[in-house]
Amino acid sequence: MVIPSYNEADSIAHPTRVVSEGLRKHFPDRNSVIINVDAASPDGTEAVFLATETEVPKIYITTPEDTSGKGWCLANGFRRAYSLGARAIVCVDADLISITPEWIDYMATPILEHGLDYLTPLYSRHKYDGTITNNICYPLIYGIFGQDIRQPIGGDFALSGRLAGHLVSVPWHRTTHQYGIDIFMTMQALLGDFKIAQVGLGSKVHKPSAPKLGPMFVQVVSTALLTVADTFQRWKSITSVAETPIFGLKELAPAQDLEVDRATIRRNAVEGFHAGVDALREYLTPGVVGRLEKTFAQADGPRIDTDFWVDVLFDVIAAFPGCEDPIRLVESMRGLYFGRVFSFMNETWELTSAECEGPIRQQGIQVFQRRGELIQRLESRGSGHV
C-alpha cells in the first residue's frame, strides 16, 4: 500500500487504519506493508502516520525539503515497492473519507489473481466534478490512445510490480513529478501494452480539490499533451477504441451534491482568456483565435461546444512539437478550459449526473472520429517523436 501525502496530519490516520483493516481482512496470508510517501510535510504528517495503530507494518519515506510534488512521492513509493518484490501496489489518497476495507480487495485482487497490471477507479461523481478529467484527459485517452477509461486521473489506483518497474525506468517530464503523475501512468500503461481494467469503488469523498486546481491544471495538462506529442509515432496507427473491463462494484451509488457557481466559472474563463490571449495568438491558428475572440466578447459567452472544443484541443496539440515554452502554452489555455466548462454547464444544467455521461463520452467520440485531422497536421509539421 502506498499513500502519498503533503500536509495531511489531520486526515492520514483514517485511510491508514482502513487500509490496514482491509489488508488483514482480505489478504491475511500475504506479506504486506503500508508506505507513506510524503513531500516533507511540515505539519506533522509523519508523526501522525507512524503513531496510527495498525496490524500491518508501516514505512515512512519523504522527499528532500526542497523537493515537492505528488510524482516525486509516488516515484519513491514505486522504487521501494519494486525493491521489496511487491506483486501488487495499491495507491490511495491521504485525505480519503469514503475508503472502505473492501476497496483493498477490489483493487488488489485483479492484479494478484487475474494477471492485470493497472486498475483505474470508477467513482460516482457529480456532473461538474472532475472537469479536467471530463474535458481533457478522458477525451484524449478515448480518442487518441483508443481506450475507454472513464477516470484516467482518479488518484486511487493499483498496479503490478512489473508496471512499477517500467514507470521508474522511462523518462519523466518535469510536471510528471507533480500532479501530472496520474495521467502519465495511464498513458504509459497504454503505450506499454500493459493489461488494464477499471474498478468500481462507489463514491469518493475527500478534501475539496479547489485549492489545488490552479497548479493541477497546468501540471496535468502539460504532462498529457507533452506525452501525446512525444509518442505520436506510436499512437497514430490506432484504429479502434477498446472497452475496458470493470472489476469491483458494478452499480455505483448516486453522486454527491456539489455547489456550483456558474458566474465564477465564467469570470475565470474571461479573465483567463484575456490573460493568455497574446500567447494564443502566437501558438494557435488565426481561425481558431478569431472564433475565440468573438465568443469571449459576447455578453452571454463564451460558447464553446464540443466541436469547437475539439478544434481548440487539436490546435494546442499541433502547436506542441517544437514549442519552446509548453508551460506558457498550457497556461494560455486555462481560460479556454473554463470557457468549455461554463459552456458544458449551460448545455447540461437540467440533466442529471447520469444523463451527462452521454455528452462527456461524446467529447471522446469526437476526438476519435476526427483524429485523422490531427494526424495530418502533426505529419505536416514533421513530428518525428517516438
Coordinates of C-alpha atoms in Angstrom, one line a residue:
M1 CA 0.0 0.0 0.0
V2 CA 1.3 3.4 -0.9
I3 CA -0.2 6.7 0.5
P4 CA 1.2 9.9 -1.0
S5 CA 0.8 13.0 1.2
Y6 CA 1.6 16.6 1.8
N7 CA 0.3 18.3 5.0
E8 CA -2.2 15.6 5.7
A9 CA -1.7 15.4 9.5
D10 CA -5.5 16.0 10.0
S11 CA -6.6 13.2 7.7
I12 CA -4.0 10.5 7.1
A13 CA -4.8 8.4 10.1
H14 CA -8.2 7.3 8.8
P15 CA -7.1 5.8 5.4
T16 CA -4.1 4.3 7.1
R17 CA -6.4 2.4 9.6
V18 CA -8.8 1.3 6.9
V19 CA -6.0 0.1 4.7
S20 CA -4.6 -2.0 7.5
E21 CA -8.0 -3.4 8.2
G22 CA -8.6 -4.3 4.5
L23 CA -5.2 -6.0 4.2
R24 CA -5.8 -8.1 7.3
K25 CA -9.4 -8.9 6.3
H26 CA -8.8 -9.8 2.6
F27 CA -5.2 -10.8 2.4
P28 CA -4.3 -12.3 5.9
D29 CA -1.8 -14.8 4.4
R30 CA 0.1 -12.4 2.2
N31 CA 3.1 -10.2 3.2
S32 CA 2.1 -6.5 3.1
V33 CA 3.3 -3.1 4.2
I34 CA 1.9 0.4 4.2
I35 CA 4.2 3.1 2.8
N36 CA 3.6 6.8 3.4
V37 CA 5.4 8.6 0.7
D38 CA 5.5 12.2 1.9
A39 CA 6.7 15.5 0.5
A40 CA 8.5 16.8 3.6
S41 CA 5.2 17.9 5.2
P42 CA 5.9 20.5 8.0
D43 CA 2.6 19.8 9.7
G44 CA 3.5 16.5 11.4
T45 CA 2.1 14.1 8.9
E46 CA 5.0 11.7 9.6
A47 CA 4.2 11.6 13.4
V48 CA 0.5 11.0 12.8
F49 CA 1.1 8.2 10.3
L50 CA 3.7 6.4 12.4
A51 CA 1.5 6.8 15.6
T52 CA -1.6 5.3 13.9
E53 CA -2.2 1.8 15.3
T54 CA -2.2 -0.8 12.5
E55 CA -1.7 -4.6 12.3
V56 CA 0.4 -4.1 9.2
P57 CA 4.0 -2.8 9.2
K58 CA 4.5 0.8 8.2
I59 CA 7.3 2.6 6.4
Y60 CA 7.7 6.4 6.1
I61 CA 9.6 7.9 3.2
T62 CA 10.0 11.6 2.4
T63 CA 11.4 13.8 -0.3
P64 CA 14.1 16.4 0.5
E65 CA 12.7 19.6 1.9
D66 CA 13.4 21.5 -1.3
T67 CA 11.6 18.8 -3.5
S68 CA 7.8 18.5 -3.6
G69 CA 5.3 17.0 -5.8
K70 CA 2.9 14.0 -5.9
G71 CA 5.0 12.4 -8.7
W72 CA 8.2 12.6 -6.6
C73 CA 6.4 10.9 -3.8
L74 CA 5.0 8.1 -5.9
A75 CA 8.3 7.5 -7.6
N76 CA 9.8 6.9 -4.1
G77 CA 6.9 4.5 -3.4
F78 CA 7.3 2.6 -6.6
R79 CA 11.0 2.2 -6.2
R80 CA 10.6 0.9 -2.6
A81 CA 7.8 -1.4 -3.5
Y82 CA 9.7 -2.8 -6.5
S83 CA 12.8 -3.4 -4.4
L84 CA 10.6 -5.3 -1.9
G85 CA 9.4 -7.5 -4.7
A86 CA 5.8 -6.4 -4.5
R87 CA 3.4 -8.1 -6.8
A88 CA 0.6 -5.6 -6.3
I89 CA 0.8 -2.0 -5.3
V90 CA -2.4 -0.1 -4.3
C91 CA -2.2 3.7 -4.0
V92 CA -4.9 5.8 -2.2
D93 CA -5.1 9.4 -1.4
A94 CA -4.2 10.5 2.2
D95 CA -7.4 12.6 2.5
L96 CA -9.9 9.9 1.7
I97 CA -13.0 9.8 3.8
S98 CA -15.1 7.3 1.8
I99 CA -12.5 4.5 1.7
T100 CA -13.6 1.0 3.0
P101 CA -11.7 -2.2 3.6
E102 CA -13.3 -3.6 0.5
W103 CA -11.5 -1.1 -1.7
I104 CA -8.3 -3.0 -1.0
D105 CA -9.9 -6.3 -2.1
Y106 CA -11.4 -4.7 -5.2
M107 CA -8.1 -3.1 -6.3
A108 CA -5.5 -5.7 -5.4
T109 CA -7.3 -9.0 -6.3
P110 CA -7.4 -8.3 -10.1
I111 CA -3.6 -7.7 -10.0
L112 CA -2.9 -10.8 -7.9
E113 CA -5.3 -13.3 -9.3
H114 CA -6.2 -12.1 -12.9
G115 CA -2.8 -11.0 -14.1
L116 CA -3.7 -7.4 -14.6
D117 CA -1.1 -4.6 -14.5
Y118 CA -3.1 -1.4 -13.9
L119 CA -6.5 -0.5 -12.5
T120 CA -8.1 2.9 -12.6
P121 CA -11.0 3.9 -10.4
L122 CA -14.7 4.3 -11.3
Y123 CA -16.5 6.7 -8.9
S124 CA -19.9 8.1 -8.9
R125 CA -19.2 11.8 -9.4
H126 CA -21.3 15.0 -9.7
K127 CA -21.6 16.1 -13.4
Y128 CA -19.5 19.2 -12.7
D129 CA -16.8 17.4 -10.6
G130 CA -13.6 16.3 -12.3
T131 CA -13.7 18.9 -15.1
I132 CA -10.1 18.3 -16.1
T133 CA -10.9 14.6 -16.5
N134 CA -14.1 15.2 -18.4
N135 CA -13.0 17.8 -20.8
I136 CA -9.3 17.0 -21.4
C137 CA -8.0 13.7 -20.0
Y138 CA -10.9 11.4 -20.9
P139 CA -11.3 12.7 -24.5
L140 CA -7.5 12.3 -25.1
I141 CA -7.4 8.8 -23.7
Y142 CA -10.5 7.7 -25.6
G143 CA -9.9 9.5 -28.9
I144 CA -6.1 9.4 -29.2
F145 CA -5.0 6.3 -27.3
G146 CA -8.1 4.3 -28.2
Q147 CA -9.2 3.1 -24.7
D148 CA -12.4 3.9 -22.9
I149 CA -11.0 4.7 -19.4
R150 CA -13.5 6.9 -17.6
Q151 CA -11.3 8.2 -14.7
P152 CA -7.7 8.2 -16.0
I153 CA -6.5 10.6 -13.2
G154 CA -8.7 9.4 -10.4
G155 CA -6.0 9.4 -7.7
D156 CA -6.7 5.9 -6.3
F157 CA -5.3 3.1 -8.4
A158 CA -3.5 -0.3 -8.4
L159 CA -0.6 -1.5 -10.4
S160 CA 1.6 -4.6 -10.8
G161 CA 5.3 -4.7 -9.7
R162 CA 6.1 -5.1 -13.4
L163 CA 4.4 -1.8 -14.3
A164 CA 6.1 0.0 -11.3
G165 CA 9.5 -1.1 -12.6
H166 CA 8.6 0.2 -16.1
L167 CA 7.4 3.6 -14.8
V168 CA 10.6 4.3 -12.9
S169 CA 12.7 3.3 -16.0
V170 CA 11.2 5.7 -18.6
P171 CA 11.9 9.4 -18.9
W172 CA 9.6 11.8 -17.0
H173 CA 8.6 15.4 -17.8
R174 CA 9.1 18.0 -15.0
T175 CA 5.4 18.2 -14.5
T176 CA 5.2 14.4 -14.2
H177 CA 6.9 14.8 -10.8
Q178 CA 4.0 16.9 -9.7
Y179 CA 0.2 16.4 -10.3
G180 CA 0.9 15.1 -13.8
I181 CA 1.8 11.7 -12.5
D182 CA -1.7 10.2 -12.7
I183 CA -2.2 10.9 -16.4
F184 CA 1.4 9.9 -17.1
M185 CA 0.9 6.5 -15.5
T186 CA -2.3 5.8 -17.5
M187 CA -0.7 6.8 -20.8
Q188 CA 2.4 4.8 -20.1
A189 CA 0.4 1.7 -19.2
L190 CA -1.4 2.1 -22.6
L191 CA 1.7 2.8 -24.6
G192 CA 3.5 -0.2 -23.0
D193 CA 0.6 -2.6 -23.8
F194 CA 0.0 -3.4 -20.1
K195 CA -3.2 -5.2 -19.1
I196 CA -5.6 -2.5 -17.9
A197 CA -9.0 -2.6 -16.2
Q198 CA -11.3 -0.3 -14.2
V199 CA -12.5 -0.9 -10.6
G200 CA -15.8 0.3 -9.3
L201 CA -15.3 2.0 -5.9
G202 CA -18.6 3.8 -5.3
S203 CA -18.4 7.4 -4.1
K204 CA -15.2 9.3 -3.5
V205 CA -15.4 11.8 -0.6
H206 CA -12.2 13.7 0.2
K207 CA -11.0 17.3 0.8
P208 CA -12.0 19.9 -1.8
S209 CA -9.7 20.0 -4.8
A210 CA -10.3 23.7 -5.5
P211 CA -7.2 25.0 -3.6
K212 CA -5.0 22.7 -5.8
L213 CA -6.8 23.4 -9.1
G214 CA -4.5 26.1 -10.4
P215 CA -1.2 24.2 -10.4
M216 CA -3.1 20.9 -11.0
F217 CA -4.4 22.1 -14.3
V218 CA -1.0 23.2 -15.7
Q219 CA 0.8 20.1 -14.4
V220 CA -1.8 17.6 -15.6
V221 CA -2.4 19.1 -19.0
S222 CA 1.3 19.8 -19.7
T223 CA 2.1 16.2 -18.9
A224 CA -0.7 14.9 -21.0
L225 CA 0.0 17.0 -24.1
L226 CA 3.8 16.5 -23.9
T227 CA 3.2 12.8 -23.8
V228 CA 0.8 12.9 -26.7
A229 CA 3.3 14.9 -28.8
D230 CA 6.3 12.7 -27.8
T231 CA 4.5 9.5 -28.7
F232 CA 2.9 10.4 -32.0
Q233 CA 4.6 7.7 -34.0
R234 CA 3.2 5.1 -31.5
W235 CA -0.4 6.1 -31.3
K236 CA -1.1 7.3 -34.9
S237 CA -1.8 3.8 -36.1
I238 CA -4.6 3.1 -33.6
T239 CA -7.8 2.5 -35.5
S240 CA -10.4 1.5 -32.8
V241 CA -11.5 2.2 -29.3
A242 CA -11.2 -0.7 -26.8
E243 CA -13.7 -1.2 -24.0
T244 CA -12.1 -1.6 -20.5
P245 CA -13.3 -4.4 -18.2
I246 CA -14.7 -3.5 -14.8
F247 CA -14.0 -5.2 -11.5
G248 CA -15.3 -4.2 -8.1
L249 CA -18.7 -2.6 -7.8
K250 CA -20.9 -2.8 -10.9
E251 CA -23.6 -0.5 -9.5
L252 CA -22.5 2.9 -8.1
A253 CA -24.4 5.0 -5.7
P254 CA -25.8 8.3 -6.8
A255 CA -23.2 11.1 -7.0
Q256 CA -22.9 13.6 -4.1
D257 CA -24.4 17.0 -4.4
L258 CA -22.0 19.8 -5.4
E259 CA -22.4 23.5 -5.1
V260 CA -21.7 25.2 -8.5
D261 CA -21.3 28.9 -9.2
R262 CA -21.6 29.5 -12.9
A263 CA -20.8 33.2 -12.6
T264 CA -17.4 32.4 -11.0
I265 CA -16.6 29.9 -13.7
R266 CA -17.5 32.4 -16.4
R267 CA -15.4 35.1 -14.7
N268 CA -12.4 32.7 -14.5
A269 CA -12.9 32.0 -18.2
V270 CA -13.0 35.6 -19.3
E271 CA -10.1 36.7 -17.1
G272 CA -8.0 33.7 -18.1
F273 CA -8.7 34.3 -21.8
H274 CA -7.6 37.9 -21.7
A275 CA -4.5 37.0 -19.6
G276 CA -3.4 34.4 -22.2
V277 CA -4.7 35.9 -25.5
D278 CA -1.2 37.1 -26.6
A279 CA 0.2 33.5 -26.3
L280 CA -2.9 32.1 -28.0
R281 CA -2.3 34.5 -31.0
E282 CA 1.3 33.2 -31.1
Y283 CA 0.6 29.5 -30.9
L284 CA -2.9 28.8 -32.3
T285 CA -4.2 29.2 -35.8
P286 CA -5.8 32.5 -36.8
G287 CA -9.2 30.9 -37.5
V288 CA -9.5 29.4 -34.0
V289 CA -8.2 32.5 -32.3
G290 CA -10.7 34.7 -34.2
R291 CA -13.6 32.5 -33.2
L292 CA -12.4 32.6 -29.6
E293 CA -12.1 36.3 -29.6
K294 CA -15.6 36.6 -30.9
T295 CA -17.3 34.2 -28.4
F296 CA -15.5 35.7 -25.4
A297 CA -16.7 39.2 -26.4
Q298 CA -20.3 38.1 -26.3
A299 CA -22.3 39.2 -23.2
D300 CA -23.6 35.7 -22.7
G301 CA -20.4 34.0 -23.8
P302 CA -18.2 32.2 -24.1
R303 CA -19.9 29.4 -26.1
I304 CA -17.6 26.6 -26.8
D305 CA -19.5 23.5 -27.9
T306 CA -18.0 20.0 -28.3
D307 CA -17.0 20.5 -32.0
F308 CA -15.3 23.8 -31.2
W309 CA -13.6 22.4 -28.2
V310 CA -12.0 19.6 -30.3
D311 CA -10.8 22.3 -32.7
V312 CA -9.1 24.0 -29.7
L313 CA -7.6 20.8 -28.4
F314 CA -6.2 19.9 -31.9
D315 CA -4.7 23.4 -32.3
V316 CA -3.0 23.1 -28.9
I317 CA -1.7 19.6 -29.6
A318 CA -0.4 20.6 -33.1
A319 CA 1.5 23.5 -31.5
F320 CA 3.4 21.3 -29.1
P321 CA 6.1 19.8 -31.4
G322 CA 8.9 22.2 -31.3
C323 CA 7.2 24.6 -28.8
E324 CA 9.9 26.3 -26.8
D325 CA 7.7 27.1 -23.9
P326 CA 5.0 24.4 -23.5
I327 CA 4.1 25.6 -20.0
R328 CA 3.2 29.1 -21.3
L329 CA 1.1 27.4 -24.0
V330 CA -0.9 25.5 -21.4
E331 CA -1.2 28.5 -19.1
S332 CA -2.8 30.4 -22.0
M333 CA -5.3 27.5 -22.3
R334 CA -6.7 28.0 -18.8
G335 CA -9.4 30.5 -19.8
L336 CA -10.4 28.2 -22.7
Y337 CA -10.8 25.3 -20.3
F338 CA -13.0 27.3 -18.0
G339 CA -14.9 28.5 -21.1
R340 CA -15.6 24.9 -22.1
V341 CA -16.7 24.1 -18.5
F342 CA -19.0 27.1 -18.5
S343 CA -20.5 26.1 -21.9
F344 CA -20.9 22.5 -20.8
M345 CA -22.8 23.7 -17.7
N346 CA -25.2 25.7 -19.8
E347 CA -25.7 22.8 -22.2
T348 CA -26.4 20.3 -19.4
W349 CA -27.9 22.3 -16.5
E350 CA -31.2 20.4 -16.5
L351 CA -29.6 17.0 -16.9
T352 CA -28.8 14.6 -14.1
S353 CA -25.2 13.5 -13.4
A354 CA -26.0 10.1 -15.0
E355 CA -27.5 11.8 -18.1
C356 CA -24.4 13.9 -18.5
E357 CA -22.3 10.8 -19.2
G358 CA -23.5 10.8 -22.8
P359 CA -22.3 14.4 -23.6
I360 CA -19.0 13.6 -21.8
R361 CA -18.5 10.5 -23.8
Q362 CA -19.3 12.4 -27.0
Q363 CA -16.2 14.5 -26.5
G364 CA -14.1 11.4 -26.6
I365 CA -16.0 10.1 -29.7
Q366 CA -15.5 13.4 -31.5
V367 CA -11.7 13.3 -30.9
F368 CA -11.6 9.7 -32.2
Q369 CA -13.7 10.4 -35.2
R370 CA -11.6 13.5 -36.2
R371 CA -8.2 12.1 -35.2
G372 CA -7.3 11.9 -38.9
E373 CA -7.2 15.7 -39.0
L374 CA -4.8 15.8 -36.1
I375 CA -2.6 13.1 -37.5
Q376 CA -2.4 15.0 -40.8
R377 CA -1.4 18.2 -39.1
L378 CA 1.3 16.6 -37.0
E379 CA 2.7 14.8 -40.0
S380 CA 2.8 18.1 -42.0
R381 CA 4.8 19.6 -39.1
G382 CA 7.3 16.8 -39.4
S383 CA 6.7 15.4 -35.9
G384 CA 9.4 12.8 -35.5
H385 CA 8.9 11.9 -31.9
V386 CA 8.7 8.2 -30.9

